[in-house]
Amino acid sequence: MYRTLTSEVAKRGNLSRSVKWLATAGAAGMLFLCASPSNSQLLHRKKPVNKSTSADNTAAPDQVLYARALDDIKHGRHEVGRLGMQTLINTYPDSEYLAKAKLAIADSYYHEGGTANMVQAIQGYKDFGVFFPFLPEAAYAQLQVANAHYQQMAKPDRDRTEAKAAEDELQVFLQKYPKDPLAPKAEQRLRDVQEVIAEGDYRIGAYYYVKGDRRAAAARLIGVTRRYPLYSKSDKALWMLGDIFEKSEHKEIASLYFAQIVRNYPLSAEAGDAKNKLIAYKFPVPQPDPKAVAWMRTEQNTPRPKVPVYKKPLSLIKGGPEAELQASAKNGVPTMQPESDNTSATDVLTGGNRSQIGGGPGSAGSSAVVETVTPGTGGARENGGAATGTEGATQPPPAEGAAPPPPAAGESRSAAPPAATTENGTAAPADAPKDPAKGDAPATTDATQSTDGTKTDTAAAKTDDAKKESTSKKKKGLRKIVPW
């Protein structure tokens, strides 16, 4: 009995295992049949094809190389991208992507940043402008040259080499591409740069003004008011100049600067005091210029971004002129004339090179000619259209008993001698020979005979003497105009 039950249980166990195995095998077979492709799919399956050697690939190799290099630059792999662009330039010199590759290399240096990279970027942009001056991207390259200098500008009291270079490049851009879509951006950048440059000169002039050195202060402040009428502190600079000449007992010249405040900066805080000064001196008070009023109102209504309080302490650490860029003018035409390098502070004050003092409206009979610059007009003068330089300026007549002003460059100091007359009263020619027997002076020539038989050129000697006296003449002329 026991054996029979045991054998029955064993048989049933084997059967159950067999059923389980068959069920598992059947499920696996169904999955295999479902997953396996059909015969038609097996027959029409394509082999993998190398796209680089496929006949369907119509992309040119220079285009592929340019696309890969540009993708590397966009993802920050600047060195790899520049290497690819340079390979394109060397391998395919006639490619249509040659100009784009050169511009992409310059952009790579610009976006990577750093002093050395900025130098490379500036050179790359300039090369692009030289080789491809008629492409539409030439204007962009010129603006990028200015932007490279703009990004490296320091504070106004630091080195202004980059600011001066940015001003020159922006002026070149606006002169060459005045109707380009990038012109408004370049114009605003030029206003910002000139604000930084003018702030540097203003700080130096204000320092000398507080210190009491009027001559040095006037030399700096006159340059600011003449060249940068859009400067945010031009009215204060004009007030300092009026005060300087008033204390130097030159009320006529001081009144010219006060009058310019009333006329060209009528909404300024200094306009009321300047008007009172003119009334006290019994000088005519000019009417405000409508263009200046409109410009100042537009500036006051222009929204300006405010710097958060927590960022203000960081401005002391950063090297950029963020505060000056906030205060720069947002409207008006900036100065487009390049700065002259041969005009010194002494020449500005003395008038030795026939330059004008500058800074206010001129008046008849005054002891100096002062220019009028209306803000927002691009530095256009209203004093008879006189330019900033030496052309068109006139010298005031010297005061009675005063020494004549020094001559302009190229003029001779010696006046022509009076014509000689003969015995009957007729004028003799200038080159008529002299008769020693009649008491006439012996004729002289440009060369004189020395004791050793050599000749000395008197004209060359006169030129040397004039060069030696140039420095002393400037100083004397400076004391005549500003005698303090």
PDB file of N, CA and C in Angstrom, residues 379-472:
ATOM      1  N   GLY A 379      28.644 119.457 -32.234  1.00  0.00           N
ATOM      2  CA  GLY A 379      29.811 120.323 -32.127  1.00  0.00           C
ATOM      3  C   GLY A 379      29.799 121.473 -33.106  1.00  0.00           C
ATOM      4  N   ALA A 380      28.634 121.801 -33.680  1.00  0.00           N
ATOM      5  CA  ALA A 380      28.563 122.927 -34.628  1.00  0.00           C
ATOM      6  C   ALA A 380      28.685 124.238 -33.886  1.00  0.00           C
ATOM      7  N   ARG A 381      29.485 125.128 -34.413  1.00  0.00           N
ATOM      8  CA  ARG A 381      29.720 126.427 -33.781  1.00  0.00           C
ATOM      9  C   ARG A 381      28.741 127.444 -34.330  1.00  0.00           C
ATOM     10  N   GLU A 382      28.329 128.360 -33.475  1.00  0.00           N
ATOM     11  CA  GLU A 382      27.413 129.401 -33.889  1.00  0.00           C
ATOM     12  C   GLU A 382      28.086 130.760 -33.977  1.00  0.00           C
ATOM     13  N   ASN A 383      29.354 130.834 -33.694  1.00  0.00           N
ATOM     14  CA  ASN A 383      30.061 132.117 -33.737  1.00  0.00           C
ATOM     15  C   ASN A 383      30.621 132.342 -35.135  1.00  0.00           C
ATOM     16  N   GLY A 384      29.728 132.590 -36.068  1.00  0.00           N
ATOM     17  CA  GLY A 384      30.184 132.846 -37.429  1.00  0.00           C
ATOM     18  C   GLY A 384      30.657 131.611 -38.142  1.00  0.00           C
ATOM     19  N   GLY A 385      30.346 130.421 -37.633  1.00  0.00           N
ATOM     20  CA  GLY A 385      30.763 129.200 -38.282  1.00  0.00           C
ATOM     21  C   GLY A 385      32.223 128.903 -38.127  1.00  0.00           C
ATOM     22  N   ALA A 386      32.870 129.474 -37.137  1.00  0.00           N
ATOM     23  CA  ALA A 386      34.300 129.246 -36.960  1.00  0.00           C
ATOM     24  C   ALA A 386      34.541 127.841 -36.511  1.00  0.00           C
ATOM     25  N   ALA A 387      35.587 127.244 -37.011  1.00  0.00           N
ATOM     26  CA  ALA A 387      35.931 125.889 -36.633  1.00  0.00           C
ATOM     27  C   ALA A 387      36.690 125.884 -35.336  1.00  0.00           C
ATOM     28  N   THR A 388      36.862 124.661 -34.817  1.00  0.00           N
ATOM     29  CA  THR A 388      37.569 124.532 -33.548  1.00  0.00           C
ATOM     30  C   THR A 388      39.053 124.806 -33.703  1.00  0.00           C
ATOM     31  N   GLY A 389      39.584 124.539 -34.894  1.00  0.00           N
ATOM     32  CA  GLY A 389      41.012 124.659 -35.091  1.00  0.00           C
ATOM     33  C   GLY A 389      41.461 126.076 -35.315  1.00  0.00           C
ATOM     34  N   THR A 390      42.486 126.230 -36.148  1.00  0.00           N
ATOM     35  CA  THR A 390      43.106 127.533 -36.341  1.00  0.00           C
ATOM     36  C   THR A 390      42.530 128.298 -37.506  1.00  0.00           C
ATOM     37  N   GLU A 391      41.638 127.675 -38.321  1.00  0.00           N
ATOM     38  CA  GLU A 391      41.124 128.363 -39.492  1.00  0.00           C
ATOM     39  C   GLU A 391      39.962 129.265 -39.112  1.00  0.00           C
ATOM     40  N   GLY A 392      39.899 130.405 -39.725  1.00  0.00           N
ATOM     41  CA  GLY A 392      38.770 131.293 -39.560  1.00  0.00           C
ATOM     42  C   GLY A 392      38.778 132.100 -38.276  1.00  0.00           C
ATOM     43  N   ALA A 393      39.713 131.889 -37.375  1.00  0.00           N
ATOM     44  CA  ALA A 393      39.748 132.622 -36.109  1.00  0.00           C
ATOM     45  C   ALA A 393      40.445 133.954 -36.309  1.00  0.00           C
ATOM     46  N   THR A 394      40.030 134.939 -35.579  1.00  0.00           N
ATOM     47  CA  THR A 394      40.622 136.268 -35.672  1.00  0.00           C
ATOM     48  C   THR A 394      41.196 136.653 -34.333  1.00  0.00           C
ATOM     49  N   GLN A 395      42.247 137.431 -34.388  1.00  0.00           N
ATOM     50  CA  GLN A 395      42.900 137.886 -33.175  1.00  0.00           C
ATOM     51  C   GLN A 395      42.344 139.231 -32.766  1.00  0.00           C
ATOM     52  N   PRO A 396      42.060 139.468 -31.486  1.00  0.00           N
ATOM     53  CA  PRO A 396      41.625 140.787 -31.045  1.00  0.00           C
ATOM     54  C   PRO A 396      42.768 141.780 -31.141  1.00  0.00           C
ATOM     55  N   PRO A 397      42.456 143.036 -31.341  1.00  0.00           N
ATOM     56  CA  PRO A 397      43.529 144.037 -31.425  1.00  0.00           C
ATOM     57  C   PRO A 397      44.228 144.182 -30.088  1.00  0.00           C
ATOM     58  N   PRO A 398      45.548 144.382 -30.089  1.00  0.00           N
ATOM     59  CA  PRO A 398      46.278 144.503 -28.823  1.00  0.00           C
ATOM     60  C   PRO A 398      45.887 145.793 -28.112  1.00  0.00           C
ATOM     61  N   ALA A 399      45.920 145.748 -26.800  1.00  0.00           N
ATOM     62  CA  ALA A 399      45.594 146.928 -26.001  1.00  0.00           C
ATOM     63  C   ALA A 399      46.651 148.012 -26.221  1.00  0.00           C
ATOM     64  N   GLU A 400      46.250 149.230 -25.937  1.00  0.00           N
ATOM     65  CA  GLU A 400      47.152 150.357 -26.160  1.00  0.00           C
ATOM     66  C   GLU A 400      48.344 150.259 -25.216  1.00  0.00           C
ATOM     67  N   GLY A 401      49.545 150.314 -25.763  1.00  0.00           N
ATOM     68  CA  GLY A 401      50.758 150.224 -24.961  1.00  0.00           C
ATOM     69  C   GLY A 401      51.232 148.815 -24.716  1.00  0.00           C
ATOM     70  N   ALA A 402      50.433 147.829 -25.148  1.00  0.00           N
ATOM     71  CA  ALA A 402      50.829 146.441 -24.936  1.00  0.00           C
ATOM     72  C   ALA A 402      51.651 145.966 -26.121  1.00  0.00           C
ATOM     73  N   ALA A 403      52.470 144.969 -25.863  1.00  0.00           N
ATOM     74  CA  ALA A 403      53.300 144.408 -26.924  1.00  0.00           C
ATOM     75  C   ALA A 403      52.435 143.637 -27.895  1.00  0.00           C
ATOM     76  N   PRO A 404      52.772 143.595 -29.181  1.00  0.00           N
ATOM     77  CA  PRO A 404      51.960 142.861 -30.157  1.00  0.00           C
ATOM     78  C   PRO A 404      52.017 141.372 -29.866  1.00  0.00           C
ATOM     79  N   PRO A 405      50.956 140.646 -30.233  1.00  0.00           N
ATOM     80  CA  PRO A 405      50.941 139.202 -29.978  1.00  0.00           C
ATOM     81  C   PRO A 405      51.966 138.495 -30.839  1.00  0.00           C
ATOM     82  N   PRO A 406      52.389 137.315 -30.434  1.00  0.00           N
ATOM     83  CA  PRO A 406      53.366 136.572 -31.241  1.00  0.00           C
ATOM     84  C   PRO A 406      52.772 136.198 -32.575  1.00  0.00           C
ATOM     85  N   PRO A 407      53.570 136.115 -33.619  1.00  0.00           N
ATOM     86  CA  PRO A 407      53.041 135.841 -34.958  1.00  0.00           C
ATOM     87  C   PRO A 407      52.625 134.390 -35.079  1.00  0.00           C
ATOM     88  N   ALA A 408      51.794 134.135 -36.087  1.00  0.00           N
ATOM     89  CA  ALA A 408      51.385 132.762 -36.369  1.00  0.00           C
ATOM     90  C   ALA A 408      52.528 132.025 -37.036  1.00  0.00           C
ATOM     91  N   ALA A 409      52.352 130.682 -37.103  1.00  0.00           N
ATOM     92  CA  ALA A 409      53.390 129.867 -37.708  1.00  0.00           C
ATOM     93  C   ALA A 409      53.538 130.233 -39.187  1.00  0.00           C
ATOM     94  N   GLY A 410      54.748 130.422 -39.630  1.00  0.00           N
ATOM     95  CA  GLY A 410      55.016 130.758 -41.021  1.00  0.00           C
ATOM     96  C   GLY A 410      55.081 132.235 -41.300  1.00  0.00           C
ATOM     97  N   GLU A 411      54.715 133.111 -40.349  1.00  0.00           N
ATOM     98  CA  GLU A 411      54.767 134.545 -40.550  1.00  0.00           C
ATOM     99  C   GLU A 411      56.113 135.096 -40.100  1.00  0.00           C
ATOM    100  N   SER A 412      56.531 136.164 -40.697  1.00  0.00           N
ATOM    101  CA  SER A 412      57.804 136.793 -40.361  1.00  0.00           C
ATOM    102  C   SER A 412      57.566 137.908 -39.363  1.00  0.00           C
ATOM    103  N   ARG A 413      58.411 138.011 -38.384  1.00  0.00           N
ATOM    104  CA  ARG A 413      58.275 139.043 -37.356  1.00  0.00           C
ATOM    105  C   ARG A 413      58.759 140.400 -37.860  1.00  0.00           C
ATOM    106  N   SER A 414      59.695 140.406 -38.795  1.00  0.00           N
ATOM    107  CA  SER A 414      60.279 141.672 -39.250  1.00  0.00           C
ATOM    108  C   SER A 414      59.378 142.320 -40.286  1.00  0.00           C
ATOM    109  N   ALA A 415      59.075 143.576 -40.092  1.00  0.00           N
ATOM    110  CA  ALA A 415      58.248 144.310 -41.046  1.00  0.00           C
ATOM    111  C   ALA A 415      59.125 144.850 -42.169  1.00  0.00           C
ATOM    112  N   ALA A 416      58.513 145.161 -43.304  1.00  0.00           N
ATOM    113  CA  ALA A 416      59.262 145.675 -44.444  1.00  0.00           C
ATOM    114  C   ALA A 416      59.751 147.086 -44.136  1.00  0.00           C
ATOM    115  N   PRO A 417      61.009 147.426 -44.432  1.00  0.00           N
ATOM    116  CA  PRO A 417      61.525 148.777 -44.149  1.00  0.00           C
ATOM    117  C   PRO A 417      60.877 149.789 -45.066  1.00  0.00           C
ATOM    118  N   PRO A 418      60.803 151.048 -44.617  1.00  0.00           N
ATOM    119  CA  PRO A 418      60.203 152.075 -45.480  1.00  0.00           C
ATOM    120  C   PRO A 418      61.018 152.276 -46.742  1.00  0.00           C
ATOM    121  N   ALA A 419      60.292 152.581 -47.803  1.00  0.00           N
ATOM    122  CA  ALA A 419      60.959 152.751 -49.088  1.00  0.00           C
ATOM    123  C   ALA A 419      61.857 153.983 -49.056  1.00  0.00           C
ATOM    124  N   ALA A 420      63.008 153.860 -49.647  1.00  0.00           N
ATOM    125  CA  ALA A 420      63.961 154.971 -49.703  1.00  0.00           C
ATOM    126  C   ALA A 420      63.524 155.974 -50.752  1.00  0.00           C
ATOM    127  N   THR A 421      63.854 157.249 -50.535  1.00  0.00           N
ATOM    128  CA  THR A 421      63.487 158.325 -51.465  1.00  0.00           C
ATOM    129  C   THR A 421      64.749 158.960 -52.008  1.00  0.00           C
ATOM    130  N   THR A 422      64.642 159.490 -53.198  1.00  0.00           N
ATOM    131  CA  THR A 422      65.773 160.159 -53.837  1.00  0.00           C
ATOM    132  C   THR A 422      65.750 161.640 -53.489  1.00  0.00           C
ATOM    133  N   GLU A 423      66.682 162.387 -54.074  1.00  0.00           N
ATOM    134  CA  GLU A 423      66.794 163.803 -53.754  1.00  0.00           C
ATOM    135  C   GLU A 423      65.588 164.600 -54.233  1.00  0.00           C
ATOM    136  N   ASN A 424      64.992 164.195 -55.360  1.00  0.00           N
ATOM    137  CA  ASN A 424      63.838 164.928 -55.873  1.00  0.00           C
ATOM    138  C   ASN A 424      62.533 164.479 -55.254  1.00  0.00           C
ATOM    139  N   GLY A 425      62.573 163.579 -54.284  1.00  0.00           N
ATOM    140  CA  GLY A 425      61.372 163.175 -53.571  1.00  0.00           C
ATOM    141  C   GLY A 425      60.709 161.943 -54.109  1.00  0.00           C
ATOM    142  N   THR A 426      61.219 161.360 -55.159  1.00  0.00           N
ATOM    143  CA  THR A 426      60.614 160.149 -55.718  1.00  0.00           C
ATOM    144  C   THR A 426      61.160 158.936 -54.981  1.00  0.00           C
ATOM    145  N   ALA A 427      60.337 157.871 -54.965  1.00  0.00           N
ATOM    146  CA  ALA A 427      60.741 156.648 -54.267  1.00  0.00           C
ATOM    147  C   ALA A 427      61.759 155.903 -55.100  1.00  0.00           C
ATOM    148  N   ALA A 428      62.781 155.461 -54.430  1.00  0.00           N
ATOM    149  CA  ALA A 428      63.820 154.690 -55.095  1.00  0.00           C
ATOM    150  C   ALA A 428      63.494 153.210 -54.985  1.00  0.00           C
ATOM    151  N   PRO A 429      63.909 152.423 -55.929  1.00  0.00           N
ATOM    152  CA  PRO A 429      63.655 150.979 -55.825  1.00  0.00           C
ATOM    153  C   PRO A 429      64.385 150.385 -54.639  1.00  0.00           C
ATOM    154  N   ALA A 430      63.794 149.263 -54.166  1.00  0.00           N
ATOM    155  CA  ALA A 430      64.359 148.661 -52.950  1.00  0.00           C
ATOM    156  C   ALA A 430      65.745 148.118 -53.174  1.00  0.00           C
ATOM    157  N   ASP A 431      65.997 147.656 -54.409  1.00  0.00           N
ATOM    158  CA  ASP A 431      67.309 147.066 -54.669  1.00  0.00           C
ATOM    159  C   ASP A 431      68.266 148.059 -55.324  1.00  0.00           C
ATOM    160  N   ALA A 432      68.014 149.381 -55.183  1.00  0.00           N
ATOM    161  CA  ALA A 432      68.908 150.372 -55.775  1.00  0.00           C
ATOM    162  C   ALA A 432      70.228 150.374 -55.030  1.00  0.00           C
ATOM    163  N   PRO A 433      71.325 150.477 -55.745  1.00  0.00           N
ATOM    164  CA  PRO A 433      72.633 150.472 -55.076  1.00  0.00           C
ATOM    165  C   PRO A 433      72.851 151.744 -54.284  1.00  0.00           C
ATOM    166  N   LYS A 434      73.561 151.616 -53.226  1.00  0.00           N
ATOM    167  CA  LYS A 434      73.871 152.756 -52.364  1.00  0.00           C
ATOM    168  C   LYS A 434      75.216 153.351 -52.769  1.00  0.00           C
ATOM    169  N   ASP A 435      75.287 154.665 -52.691  1.00  0.00           N
ATOM    170  CA  ASP A 435      76.516 155.367 -53.048  1.00  0.00           C
ATOM    171  C   ASP A 435      77.224 155.784 -51.765  1.00  0.00           C
ATOM    172  N   PRO A 436      78.326 155.149 -51.438  1.00  0.00           N
ATOM    173  CA  PRO A 436      79.025 155.538 -50.199  1.00  0.00           C
ATOM    174  C   PRO A 436      79.520 156.971 -50.227  1.00  0.00           C
ATOM    175  N   ALA A 437      79.754 157.522 -51.411  1.00  0.00           N
ATOM    176  CA  ALA A 437      80.273 158.890 -51.478  1.00  0.00           C
ATOM    177  C   ALA A 437      79.247 159.901 -51.013  1.00  0.00           C
ATOM    178  N   LYS A 438      77.955 159.608 -51.192  1.00  0.00           N
ATOM    179  CA  LYS A 438      76.898 160.513 -50.770  1.00  0.00           C
ATOM    180  C   LYS A 438      76.451 160.270 -49.338  1.00  0.00           C
ATOM    181  N   GLY A 439      77.141 159.400 -48.646  1.00  0.00           N
ATOM    182  CA  GLY A 439      76.764 159.129 -47.257  1.00  0.00           C
ATOM    183  C   GLY A 439      75.778 158.004 -47.108  1.00  0.00           C
ATOM    184  N   ASP A 440      75.465 157.300 -48.222  1.00  0.00           N
ATOM    185  CA  ASP A 440      74.526 156.188 -48.104  1.00  0.00           C
ATOM    186  C   ASP A 440      75.218 155.012 -47.455  1.00  0.00           C
ATOM    187  N   ALA A 441      74.413 154.170 -46.795  1.00  0.00           N
ATOM    188  CA  ALA A 441      74.960 152.969 -46.168  1.00  0.00           C
ATOM    189  C   ALA A 441      75.320 151.969 -47.243  1.00  0.00           C
ATOM    190  N   PRO A 442      76.397 151.258 -47.050  1.00  0.00           N
ATOM    191  CA  PRO A 442      76.794 150.272 -48.064  1.00  0.00           C
ATOM    192  C   PRO A 442      75.729 149.195 -48.205  1.00  0.00           C
ATOM    193  N   ALA A 443      75.619 148.680 -49.402  1.00  0.00           N
ATOM    194  CA  ALA A 443      74.638 147.616 -49.656  1.00  0.00           C
ATOM    195  C   ALA A 443      75.019 146.366 -48.899  1.00  0.00           C
ATOM    196  N   THR A 444      73.979 145.692 -48.399  1.00  0.00           N
ATOM    197  CA  THR A 444      74.190 144.457 -47.639  1.00  0.00           C
ATOM    198  C   THR A 444      73.546 143.306 -48.377  1.00  0.00           C
ATOM    199  N   THR A 445      74.064 142.157 -48.164  1.00  0.00           N
ATOM    200  CA  THR A 445      73.531 140.933 -48.767  1.00  0.00           C
ATOM    201  C   THR A 445      73.159 139.971 -47.665  1.00  0.00           C
ATOM    202  N   ASP A 446      72.550 138.857 -48.075  1.00  0.00           N
ATOM    203  CA  ASP A 446      72.137 137.851 -47.098  1.00  0.00           C
ATOM    204  C   ASP A 446      73.322 137.156 -46.468  1.00  0.00           C
ATOM    205  N   ALA A 447      74.454 137.218 -47.096  1.00  0.00           N
ATOM    206  CA  ALA A 447      75.638 136.563 -46.559  1.00  0.00           C
ATOM    207  C   ALA A 447      76.681 137.620 -46.249  1.00  0.00           C
ATOM    208  N   THR A 448      77.399 137.545 -45.149  1.00  0.00           N
ATOM    209  CA  THR A 448      78.435 138.481 -44.738  1.00  0.00           C
ATOM    210  C   THR A 448      79.767 137.775 -44.751  1.00  0.00           C
ATOM    211  N   GLN A 449      80.801 138.564 -45.121  1.00  0.00           N
ATOM    212  CA  GLN A 449      82.147 138.019 -45.207  1.00  0.00           C
ATOM    213  C   GLN A 449      82.786 138.060 -43.828  1.00  0.00           C
ATOM    214  N   SER A 450      83.276 136.931 -43.354  1.00  0.00           N
ATOM    215  CA  SER A 450      83.941 136.846 -42.054  1.00  0.00           C
ATOM    216  C   SER A 450      85.429 137.068 -42.231  1.00  0.00           C
ATOM    217  N   THR A 451      86.151 137.167 -41.106  1.00  0.00           N
ATOM    218  CA  THR A 451      87.584 137.449 -41.141  1.00  0.00           C
ATOM    219  C   THR A 451      88.370 136.316 -41.766  1.00  0.00           C
ATOM    220  N   ASP A 452      87.891 135.084 -41.641  1.00  0.00           N
ATOM    221  CA  ASP A 452      88.646 133.960 -42.189  1.00  0.00           C
ATOM    222  C   ASP A 452      88.234 133.622 -43.616  1.00  0.00           C
ATOM    223  N   GLY A 453      87.428 134.491 -44.237  1.00  0.00           N
ATOM    224  CA  GLY A 453      87.081 134.269 -45.626  1.00  0.00           C
ATOM    225  C   GLY A 453      85.839 133.429 -45.835  1.00  0.00           C
ATOM    226  N   THR A 454      85.183 132.945 -44.794  1.00  0.00           N
ATOM    227  CA  THR A 454      83.970 132.136 -44.940  1.00  0.00           C
ATOM    228  C   THR A 454      82.760 133.030 -44.888  1.00  0.00           C
ATOM    229  N   LYS A 455      81.647 132.546 -45.416  1.00  0.00           N
ATOM    230  CA  LYS A 455      80.406 133.280 -45.441  1.00  0.00           C
ATOM    231  C   LYS A 455      79.420 132.672 -44.469  1.00  0.00           C
ATOM    232  N   THR A 456      78.675 133.530 -43.782  1.00  0.00           N
ATOM    233  CA  THR A 456      77.665 133.085 -42.812  1.00  0.00           C
ATOM    234  C   THR A 456      76.292 133.459 -43.328  1.00  0.00           C
ATOM    235  N   ASP A 457      75.387 132.514 -43.361  1.00  0.00           N
ATOM    236  CA  ASP A 457      74.034 132.757 -43.857  1.00  0.00           C
ATOM    237  C   ASP A 457      73.211 133.411 -42.759  1.00  0.00           C
ATOM    238  N   THR A 458      72.873 134.677 -42.971  1.00  0.00           N
ATOM    239  CA  THR A 458      72.128 135.408 -41.938  1.00  0.00           C
ATOM    240  C   THR A 458      70.703 134.899 -41.806  1.00  0.00           C
ATOM    241  N   ALA A 459      70.127 134.382 -42.893  1.00  0.00           N
ATOM    242  CA  ALA A 459      68.752 133.856 -42.812  1.00  0.00           C
ATOM    243  C   ALA A 459      68.687 132.657 -41.884  1.00  0.00           C
ATOM    244  N   ALA A 460      69.679 131.765 -41.966  1.00  0.00           N
ATOM    245  CA  ALA A 460      69.688 130.605 -41.075  1.00  0.00           C
ATOM    246  C   ALA A 460      69.876 131.028 -39.632  1.00  0.00           C
ATOM    247  N   ALA A 461      70.689 132.059 -39.417  1.00  0.00           N
ATOM    248  CA  ALA A 461      70.895 132.543 -38.050  1.00  0.00           C
ATOM    249  C   ALA A 461      69.611 133.114 -37.477  1.00  0.00           C
ATOM    250  N   LYS A 462      68.836 133.820 -38.315  1.00  0.00           N
ATOM    251  CA  LYS A 462      67.568 134.373 -37.835  1.00  0.00           C
ATOM    252  C   LYS A 462      66.599 133.267 -37.484  1.00  0.00           C
ATOM    253  N   THR A 463      66.590 132.194 -38.260  1.00  0.00           N
ATOM    254  CA  THR A 463      65.681 131.073 -37.967  1.00  0.00           C
ATOM    255  C   THR A 463      66.023 130.425 -36.641  1.00  0.00           C
ATOM    256  N   ASP A 464      67.323 130.247 -36.369  1.00  0.00           N
ATOM    257  CA  ASP A 464      67.745 129.657 -35.093  1.00  0.00           C
ATOM    258  C   ASP A 464      67.343 130.538 -33.923  1.00  0.00           C
ATOM    259  N   ASP A 465      67.493 131.844 -34.078  1.00  0.00           N
ATOM    260  CA  ASP A 465      67.100 132.750 -33.001  1.00  0.00           C
ATOM    261  C   ASP A 465      65.604 132.695 -32.743  1.00  0.00           C
ATOM    262  N   ALA A 466      64.827 132.573 -33.804  1.00  0.00           N
ATOM    263  CA  ALA A 466      63.364 132.499 -33.627  1.00  0.00           C
ATOM    264  C   ALA A 466      62.971 131.230 -32.886  1.00  0.00           C
ATOM    265  N   LYS A 467      63.650 130.108 -33.167  1.00  0.00           N
ATOM    266  CA  LYS A 467      63.346 128.862 -32.456  1.00  0.00           C
ATOM    267  C   LYS A 467      63.674 128.966 -30.976  1.00  0.00           C
ATOM    268  N   LYS A 468      64.780 129.648 -30.658  1.00  0.00           N
ATOM    269  CA  LYS A 468      65.170 129.767 -29.258  1.00  0.00           C
ATOM    270  C   LYS A 468      64.185 130.615 -28.470  1.00  0.00           C
ATOM    271  N   GLU A 469      63.554 131.589 -29.141  1.00  0.00           N
ATOM    272  CA  GLU A 469      62.657 132.490 -28.441  1.00  0.00           C
ATOM    273  C   GLU A 469      61.225 131.981 -28.356  1.00  0.00           C
ATOM    274  N   SER A 470      60.912 130.831 -29.005  1.00  0.00           N
ATOM    275  CA  SER A 470      59.519 130.379 -29.078  1.00  0.00           C
ATOM    276  C   SER A 470      58.951 130.083 -27.698  1.00  0.00           C
ATOM    277  N   THR A 471      59.745 129.428 -26.836  1.00  0.00           N
ATOM    278  CA  THR A 471      59.240 129.067 -25.513  1.00  0.00           C
ATOM    279  C   THR A 471      58.966 130.295 -24.661  1.00  0.00           C
ATOM    280  N   SER A 472      59.867 131.241 -24.666  1.00  0.00           N
ATOM    281  CA  SER A 472      59.671 132.447 -23.862  1.00  0.00           C
ATOM    282  C   SER A 472      58.501 133.278 -24.387  1.00  0.00           C
TER     283      SER A 472
END
